[in-house]
Coordinates of N, CA and C in Angstrom, one line a residue:
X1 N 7.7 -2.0 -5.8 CA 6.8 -1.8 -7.0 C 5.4 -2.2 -6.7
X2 N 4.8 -3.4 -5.7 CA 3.9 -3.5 -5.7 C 2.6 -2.6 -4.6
X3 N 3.9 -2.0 -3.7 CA 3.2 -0.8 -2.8 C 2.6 0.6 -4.2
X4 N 3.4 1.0 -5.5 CA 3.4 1.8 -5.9 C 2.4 1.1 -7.2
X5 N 2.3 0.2 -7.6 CA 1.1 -0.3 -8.0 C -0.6 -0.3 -8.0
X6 N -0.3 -0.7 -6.3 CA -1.0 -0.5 -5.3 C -2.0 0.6 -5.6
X7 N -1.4 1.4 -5.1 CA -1.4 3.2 -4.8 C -2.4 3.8 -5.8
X8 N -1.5 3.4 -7.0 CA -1.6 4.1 -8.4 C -2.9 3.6 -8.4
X9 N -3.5 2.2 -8.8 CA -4.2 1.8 -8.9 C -6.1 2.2 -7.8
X10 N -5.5 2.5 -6.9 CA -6.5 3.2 -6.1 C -6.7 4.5 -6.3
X11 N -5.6 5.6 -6.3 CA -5.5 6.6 -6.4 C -6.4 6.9 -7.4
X12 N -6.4 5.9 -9.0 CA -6.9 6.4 -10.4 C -8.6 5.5 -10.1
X13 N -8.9 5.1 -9.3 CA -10.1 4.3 -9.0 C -11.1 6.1 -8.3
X14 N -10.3 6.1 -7.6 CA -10.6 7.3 -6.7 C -11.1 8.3 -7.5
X15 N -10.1 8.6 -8.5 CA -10.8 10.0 -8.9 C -11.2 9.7 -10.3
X16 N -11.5 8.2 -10.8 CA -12.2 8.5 -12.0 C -14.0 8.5 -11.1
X17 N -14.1 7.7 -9.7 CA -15.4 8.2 -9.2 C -15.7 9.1 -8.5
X18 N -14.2 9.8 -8.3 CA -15.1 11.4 -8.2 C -15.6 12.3 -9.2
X19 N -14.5 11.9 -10.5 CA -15.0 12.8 -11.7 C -16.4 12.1 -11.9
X20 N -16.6 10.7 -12.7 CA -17.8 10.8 -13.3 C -18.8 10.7 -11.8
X21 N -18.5 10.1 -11.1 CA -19.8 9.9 -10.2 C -20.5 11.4 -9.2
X22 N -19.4 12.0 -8.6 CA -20.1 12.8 -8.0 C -20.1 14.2 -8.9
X23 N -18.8 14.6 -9.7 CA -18.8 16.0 -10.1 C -19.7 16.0 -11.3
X24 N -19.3 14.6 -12.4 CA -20.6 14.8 -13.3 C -22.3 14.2 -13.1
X25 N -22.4 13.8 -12.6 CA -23.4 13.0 -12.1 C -24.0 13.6 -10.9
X26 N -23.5 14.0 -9.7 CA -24.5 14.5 -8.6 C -24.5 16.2 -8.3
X27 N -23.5 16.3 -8.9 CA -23.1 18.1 -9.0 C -23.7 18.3 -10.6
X28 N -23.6 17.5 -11.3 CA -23.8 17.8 -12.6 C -23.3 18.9 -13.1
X29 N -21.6 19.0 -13.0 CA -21.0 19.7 -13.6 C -20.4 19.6 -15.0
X30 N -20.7 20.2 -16.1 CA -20.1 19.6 -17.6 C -18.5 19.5 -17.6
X31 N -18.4 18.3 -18.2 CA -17.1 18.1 -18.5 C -16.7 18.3 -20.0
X32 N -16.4 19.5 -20.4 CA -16.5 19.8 -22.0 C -15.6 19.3 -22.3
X33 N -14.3 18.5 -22.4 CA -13.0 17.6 -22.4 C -13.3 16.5 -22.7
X34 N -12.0 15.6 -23.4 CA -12.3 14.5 -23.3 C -11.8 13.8 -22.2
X35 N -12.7 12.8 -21.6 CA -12.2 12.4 -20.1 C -10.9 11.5 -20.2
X36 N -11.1 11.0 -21.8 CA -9.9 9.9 -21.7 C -8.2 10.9 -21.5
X37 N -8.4 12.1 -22.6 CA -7.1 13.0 -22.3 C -6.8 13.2 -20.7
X38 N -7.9 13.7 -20.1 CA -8.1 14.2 -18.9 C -7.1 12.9 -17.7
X39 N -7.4 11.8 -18.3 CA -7.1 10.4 -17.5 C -5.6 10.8 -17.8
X40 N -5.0 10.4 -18.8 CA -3.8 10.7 -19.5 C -3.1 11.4 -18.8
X41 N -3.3 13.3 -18.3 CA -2.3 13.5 -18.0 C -2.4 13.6 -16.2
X42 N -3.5 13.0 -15.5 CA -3.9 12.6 -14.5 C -2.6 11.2 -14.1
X43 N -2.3 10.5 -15.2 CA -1.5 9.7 -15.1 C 0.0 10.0 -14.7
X44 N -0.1 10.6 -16.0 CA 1.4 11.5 -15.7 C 1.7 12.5 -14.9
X45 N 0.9 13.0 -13.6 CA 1.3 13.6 -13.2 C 1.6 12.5 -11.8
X46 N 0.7 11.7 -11.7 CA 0.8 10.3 -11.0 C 2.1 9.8 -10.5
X47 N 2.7 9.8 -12.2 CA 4.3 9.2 -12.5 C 4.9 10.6 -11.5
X48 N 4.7 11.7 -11.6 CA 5.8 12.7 -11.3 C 5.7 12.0 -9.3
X49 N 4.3 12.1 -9.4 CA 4.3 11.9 -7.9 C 4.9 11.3 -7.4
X50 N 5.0 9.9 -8.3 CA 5.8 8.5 -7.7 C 7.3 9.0 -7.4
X51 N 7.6 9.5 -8.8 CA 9.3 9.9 -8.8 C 9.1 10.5 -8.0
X52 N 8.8 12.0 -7.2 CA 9.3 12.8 -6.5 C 8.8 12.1 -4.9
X53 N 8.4 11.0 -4.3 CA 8.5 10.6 -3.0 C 9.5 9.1 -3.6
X54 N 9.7 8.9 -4.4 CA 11.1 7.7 -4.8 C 12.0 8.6 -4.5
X55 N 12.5 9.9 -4.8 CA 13.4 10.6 -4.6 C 13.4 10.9 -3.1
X56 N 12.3 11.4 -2.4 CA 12.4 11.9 -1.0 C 12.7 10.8 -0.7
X57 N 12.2 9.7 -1.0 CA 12.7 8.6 0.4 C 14.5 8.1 0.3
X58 N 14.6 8.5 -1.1 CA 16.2 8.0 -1.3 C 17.3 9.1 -0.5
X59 N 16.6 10.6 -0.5 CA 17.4 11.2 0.1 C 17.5 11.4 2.0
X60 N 16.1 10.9 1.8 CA 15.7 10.7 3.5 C 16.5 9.7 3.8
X61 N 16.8 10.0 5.3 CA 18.0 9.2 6.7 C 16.7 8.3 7.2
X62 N 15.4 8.8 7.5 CA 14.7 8.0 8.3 C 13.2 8.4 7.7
X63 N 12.1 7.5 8.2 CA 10.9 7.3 7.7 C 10.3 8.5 8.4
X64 N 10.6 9.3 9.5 CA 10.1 10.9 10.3 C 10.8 11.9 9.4
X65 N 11.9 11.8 8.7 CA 12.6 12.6 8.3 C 11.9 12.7 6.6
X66 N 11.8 11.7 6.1 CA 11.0 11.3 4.4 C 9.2 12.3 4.9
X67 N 8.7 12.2 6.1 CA 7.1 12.5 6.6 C 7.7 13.8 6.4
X68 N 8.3 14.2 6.8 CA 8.7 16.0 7.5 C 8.8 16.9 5.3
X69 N 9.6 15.9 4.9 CA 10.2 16.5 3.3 C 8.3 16.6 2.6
X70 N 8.2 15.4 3.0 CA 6.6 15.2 1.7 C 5.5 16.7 2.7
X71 N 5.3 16.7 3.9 CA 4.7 17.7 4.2 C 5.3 18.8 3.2
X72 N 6.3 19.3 3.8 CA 6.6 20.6 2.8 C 6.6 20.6 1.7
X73 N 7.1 19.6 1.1 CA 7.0 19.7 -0.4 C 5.3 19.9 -1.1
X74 N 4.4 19.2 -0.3 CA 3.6 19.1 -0.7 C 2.6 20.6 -0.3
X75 N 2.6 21.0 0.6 CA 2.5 22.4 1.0 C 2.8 23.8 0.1
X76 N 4.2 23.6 -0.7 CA 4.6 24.6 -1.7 C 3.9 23.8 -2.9
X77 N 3.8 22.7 -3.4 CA 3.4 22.5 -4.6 C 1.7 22.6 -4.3
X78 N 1.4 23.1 -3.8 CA 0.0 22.7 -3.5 C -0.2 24.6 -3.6
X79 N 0.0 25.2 -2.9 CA -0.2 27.0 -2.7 C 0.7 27.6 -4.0
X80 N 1.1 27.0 -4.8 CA 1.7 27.4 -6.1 C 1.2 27.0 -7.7
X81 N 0.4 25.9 -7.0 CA -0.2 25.3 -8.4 C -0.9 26.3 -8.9
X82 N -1.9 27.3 -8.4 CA -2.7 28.2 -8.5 C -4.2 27.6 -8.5
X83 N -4.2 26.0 -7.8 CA -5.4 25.7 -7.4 C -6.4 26.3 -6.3
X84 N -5.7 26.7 -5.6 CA -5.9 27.1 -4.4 C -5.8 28.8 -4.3
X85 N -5.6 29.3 -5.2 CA -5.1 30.5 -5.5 C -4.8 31.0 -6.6
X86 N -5.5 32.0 -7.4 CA -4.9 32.2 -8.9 C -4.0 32.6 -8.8
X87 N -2.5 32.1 -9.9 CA -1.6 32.5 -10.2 C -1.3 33.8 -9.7
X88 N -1.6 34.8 -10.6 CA -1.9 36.1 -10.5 C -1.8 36.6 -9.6
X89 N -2.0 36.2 -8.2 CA -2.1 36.7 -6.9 C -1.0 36.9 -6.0
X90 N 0.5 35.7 -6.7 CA 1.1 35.2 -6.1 C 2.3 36.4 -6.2
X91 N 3.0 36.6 -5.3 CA 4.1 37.8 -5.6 C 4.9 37.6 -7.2
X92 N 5.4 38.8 -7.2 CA 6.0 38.8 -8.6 C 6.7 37.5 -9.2
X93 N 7.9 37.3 -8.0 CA 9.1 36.9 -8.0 C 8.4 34.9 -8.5
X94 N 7.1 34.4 -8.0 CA 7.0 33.5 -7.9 C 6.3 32.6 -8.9
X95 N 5.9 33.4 -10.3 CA 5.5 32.3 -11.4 C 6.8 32.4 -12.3
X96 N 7.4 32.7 -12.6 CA 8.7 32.1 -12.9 C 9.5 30.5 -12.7
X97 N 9.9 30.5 -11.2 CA 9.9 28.9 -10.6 C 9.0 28.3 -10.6
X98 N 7.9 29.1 -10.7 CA 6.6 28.6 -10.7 C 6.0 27.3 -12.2
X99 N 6.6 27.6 -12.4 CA 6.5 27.0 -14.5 C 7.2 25.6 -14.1
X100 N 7.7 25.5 -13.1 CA 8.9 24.2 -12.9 C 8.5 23.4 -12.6
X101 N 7.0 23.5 -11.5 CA 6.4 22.7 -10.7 C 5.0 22.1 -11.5
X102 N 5.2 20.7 -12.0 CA 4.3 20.0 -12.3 C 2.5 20.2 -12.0
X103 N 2.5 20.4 -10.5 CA 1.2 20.9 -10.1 C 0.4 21.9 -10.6
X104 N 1.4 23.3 -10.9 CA 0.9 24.4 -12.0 C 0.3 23.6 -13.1
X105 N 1.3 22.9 -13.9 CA 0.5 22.6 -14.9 C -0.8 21.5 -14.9
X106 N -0.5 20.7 -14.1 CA -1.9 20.2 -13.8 C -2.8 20.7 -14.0
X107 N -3.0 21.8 -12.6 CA -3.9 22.8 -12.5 C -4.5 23.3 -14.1
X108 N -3.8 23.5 -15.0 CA -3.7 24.1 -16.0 C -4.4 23.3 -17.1
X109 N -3.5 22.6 -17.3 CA -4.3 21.4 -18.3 C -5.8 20.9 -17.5
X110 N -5.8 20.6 -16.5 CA -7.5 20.4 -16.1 C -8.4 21.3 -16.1
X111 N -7.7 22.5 -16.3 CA -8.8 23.6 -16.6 C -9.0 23.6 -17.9
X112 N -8.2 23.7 -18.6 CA -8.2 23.7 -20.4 C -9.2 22.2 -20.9
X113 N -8.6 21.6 -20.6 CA -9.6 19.5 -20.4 C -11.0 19.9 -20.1
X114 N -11.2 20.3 -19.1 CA -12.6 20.0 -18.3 C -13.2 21.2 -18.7
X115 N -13.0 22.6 -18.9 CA -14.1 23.6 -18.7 C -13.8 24.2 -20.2
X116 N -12.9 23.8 -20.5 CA -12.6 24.8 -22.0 C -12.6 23.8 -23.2
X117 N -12.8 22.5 -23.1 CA -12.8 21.7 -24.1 C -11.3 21.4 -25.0
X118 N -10.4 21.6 -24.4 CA -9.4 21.6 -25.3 C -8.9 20.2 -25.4
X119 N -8.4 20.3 -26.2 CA -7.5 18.8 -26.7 C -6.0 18.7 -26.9
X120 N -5.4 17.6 -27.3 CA -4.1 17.4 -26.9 C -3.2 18.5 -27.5
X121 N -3.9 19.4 -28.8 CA -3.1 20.5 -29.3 C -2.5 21.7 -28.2
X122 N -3.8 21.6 -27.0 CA -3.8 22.6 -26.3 C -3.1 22.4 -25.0
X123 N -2.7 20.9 -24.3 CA -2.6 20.7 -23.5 C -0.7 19.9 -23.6
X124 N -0.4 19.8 -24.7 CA 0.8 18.9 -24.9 C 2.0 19.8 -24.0
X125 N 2.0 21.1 -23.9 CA 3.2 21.4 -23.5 C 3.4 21.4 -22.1
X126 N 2.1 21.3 -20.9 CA 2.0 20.8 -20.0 C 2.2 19.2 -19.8
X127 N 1.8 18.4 -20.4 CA 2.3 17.4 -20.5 C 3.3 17.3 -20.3
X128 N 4.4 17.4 -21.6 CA 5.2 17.4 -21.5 C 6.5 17.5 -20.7
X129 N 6.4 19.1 -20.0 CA 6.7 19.7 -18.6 C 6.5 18.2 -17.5
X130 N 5.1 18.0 -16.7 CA 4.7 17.0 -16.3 C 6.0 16.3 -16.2
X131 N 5.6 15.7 -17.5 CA 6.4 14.6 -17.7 C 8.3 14.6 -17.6
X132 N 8.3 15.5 -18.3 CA 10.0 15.6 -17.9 C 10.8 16.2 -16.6
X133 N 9.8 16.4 -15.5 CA 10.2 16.7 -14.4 C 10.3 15.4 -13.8
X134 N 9.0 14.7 -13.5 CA 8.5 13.4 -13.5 C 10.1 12.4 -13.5
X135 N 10.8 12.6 -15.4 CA 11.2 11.8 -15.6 C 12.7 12.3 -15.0
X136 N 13.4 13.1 -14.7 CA 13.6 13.9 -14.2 C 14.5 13.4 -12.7
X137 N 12.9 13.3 -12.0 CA 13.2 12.7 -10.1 C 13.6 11.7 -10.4
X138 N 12.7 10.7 -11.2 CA 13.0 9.2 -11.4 C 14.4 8.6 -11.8
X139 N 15.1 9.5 -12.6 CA 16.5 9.3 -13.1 C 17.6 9.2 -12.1
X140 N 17.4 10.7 -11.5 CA 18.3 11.4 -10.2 C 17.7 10.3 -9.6
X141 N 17.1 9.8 -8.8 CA 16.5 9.1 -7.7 C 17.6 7.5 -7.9
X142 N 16.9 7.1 -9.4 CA 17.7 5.9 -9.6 C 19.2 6.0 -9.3
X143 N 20.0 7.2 -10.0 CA 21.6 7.2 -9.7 C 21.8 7.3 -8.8
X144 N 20.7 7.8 -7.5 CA 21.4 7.9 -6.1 C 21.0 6.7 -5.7
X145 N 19.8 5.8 -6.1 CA 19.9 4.6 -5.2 C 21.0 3.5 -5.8
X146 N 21.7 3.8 -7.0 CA 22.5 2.6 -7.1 C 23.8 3.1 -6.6
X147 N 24.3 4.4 -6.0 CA 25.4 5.0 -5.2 C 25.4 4.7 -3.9
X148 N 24.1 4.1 -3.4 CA 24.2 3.4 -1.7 C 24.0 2.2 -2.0
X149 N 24.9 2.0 -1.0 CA 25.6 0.3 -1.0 C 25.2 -0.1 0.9
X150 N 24.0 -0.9 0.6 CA 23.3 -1.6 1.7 C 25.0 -2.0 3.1
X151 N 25.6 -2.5 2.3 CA 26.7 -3.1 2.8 C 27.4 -1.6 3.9
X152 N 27.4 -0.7 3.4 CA 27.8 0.7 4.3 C 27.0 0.9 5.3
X153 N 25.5 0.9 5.3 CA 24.7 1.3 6.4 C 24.5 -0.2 7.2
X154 N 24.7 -1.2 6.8 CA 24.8 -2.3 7.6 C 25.8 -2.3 8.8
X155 N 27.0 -1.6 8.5 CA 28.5 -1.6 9.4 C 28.3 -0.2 10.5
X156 N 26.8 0.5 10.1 CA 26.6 1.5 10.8 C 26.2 1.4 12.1

């Protein structure tokens, strides 16, 4: 907990000075949102992140094998969010599963937050999503780490 503390803690240090310091301040881009929402589901998507590498490492054999899952995983959630690429562009078959992945809605809600001014009316159902994927890994994750029993891989 205190590596994931840690983390969190810098991670959210990180990008509250990139938002106010460089994007609004030296780029002087408007932030029509309220920053505090904006923090909010910044958090929660934080949480998903935590759960979904708590989960890769529980289902990972070794620390090369957990490196190899988080590349890819992070590769598709990354060319799917539609950060990097508008939705729209992406073949038929792929905003469908697409709606599944947390990162979409990020992408989503930070556009609605930051450039469109919207508030939690407009952004709750991404949240939510977020969040119950989020809660989701962390459940699955916990039932598989209390199904291994240290005592088995010891006699290995």
């Amino acid at each position: 907990m205190a590596k994931v503390w840690a983390n969190s803690l810098v991670i959210l240090i990180a990008t509250a000075a990139s938002a106010l310091l460089i994007v609004r301040a030296v780029l002087a881009v408007p932030f029509t949102g309220s920053v505090l929402l904006w923090f909010t589901g910044v958090i929660l998507y934080l949480f998903f992140a935590t759960a979904l590498g708590i989960y890769l490492g529980t289902v990972s054999r070794s620390m090369a094998q957990f490196a190899l899952l988080i590349i890819l995983v992070s590769i598709v959630l990354m060319l799917l969010s539609g950060g990097a690429t508008p939705v729209e562009s992406q073949p038929r078959w792929a905003p469908v599963p697409d709606l599944l992945l947390p990162a979409r809605h990020f992408v989503s809600f930070s556009q609605v937050i930051i450039y469109r001014g919207g508030g939690l009316s407009a952004v709750w159902p991404q949240f939510a999503m977020v969040t119950a994927v989020g809660l989701g890994f962390f459940v699955y994750s916990l039932a598989l780490f209390r199904k291994f029993d240290c005592r088995d891989e010891m006699m290995r």
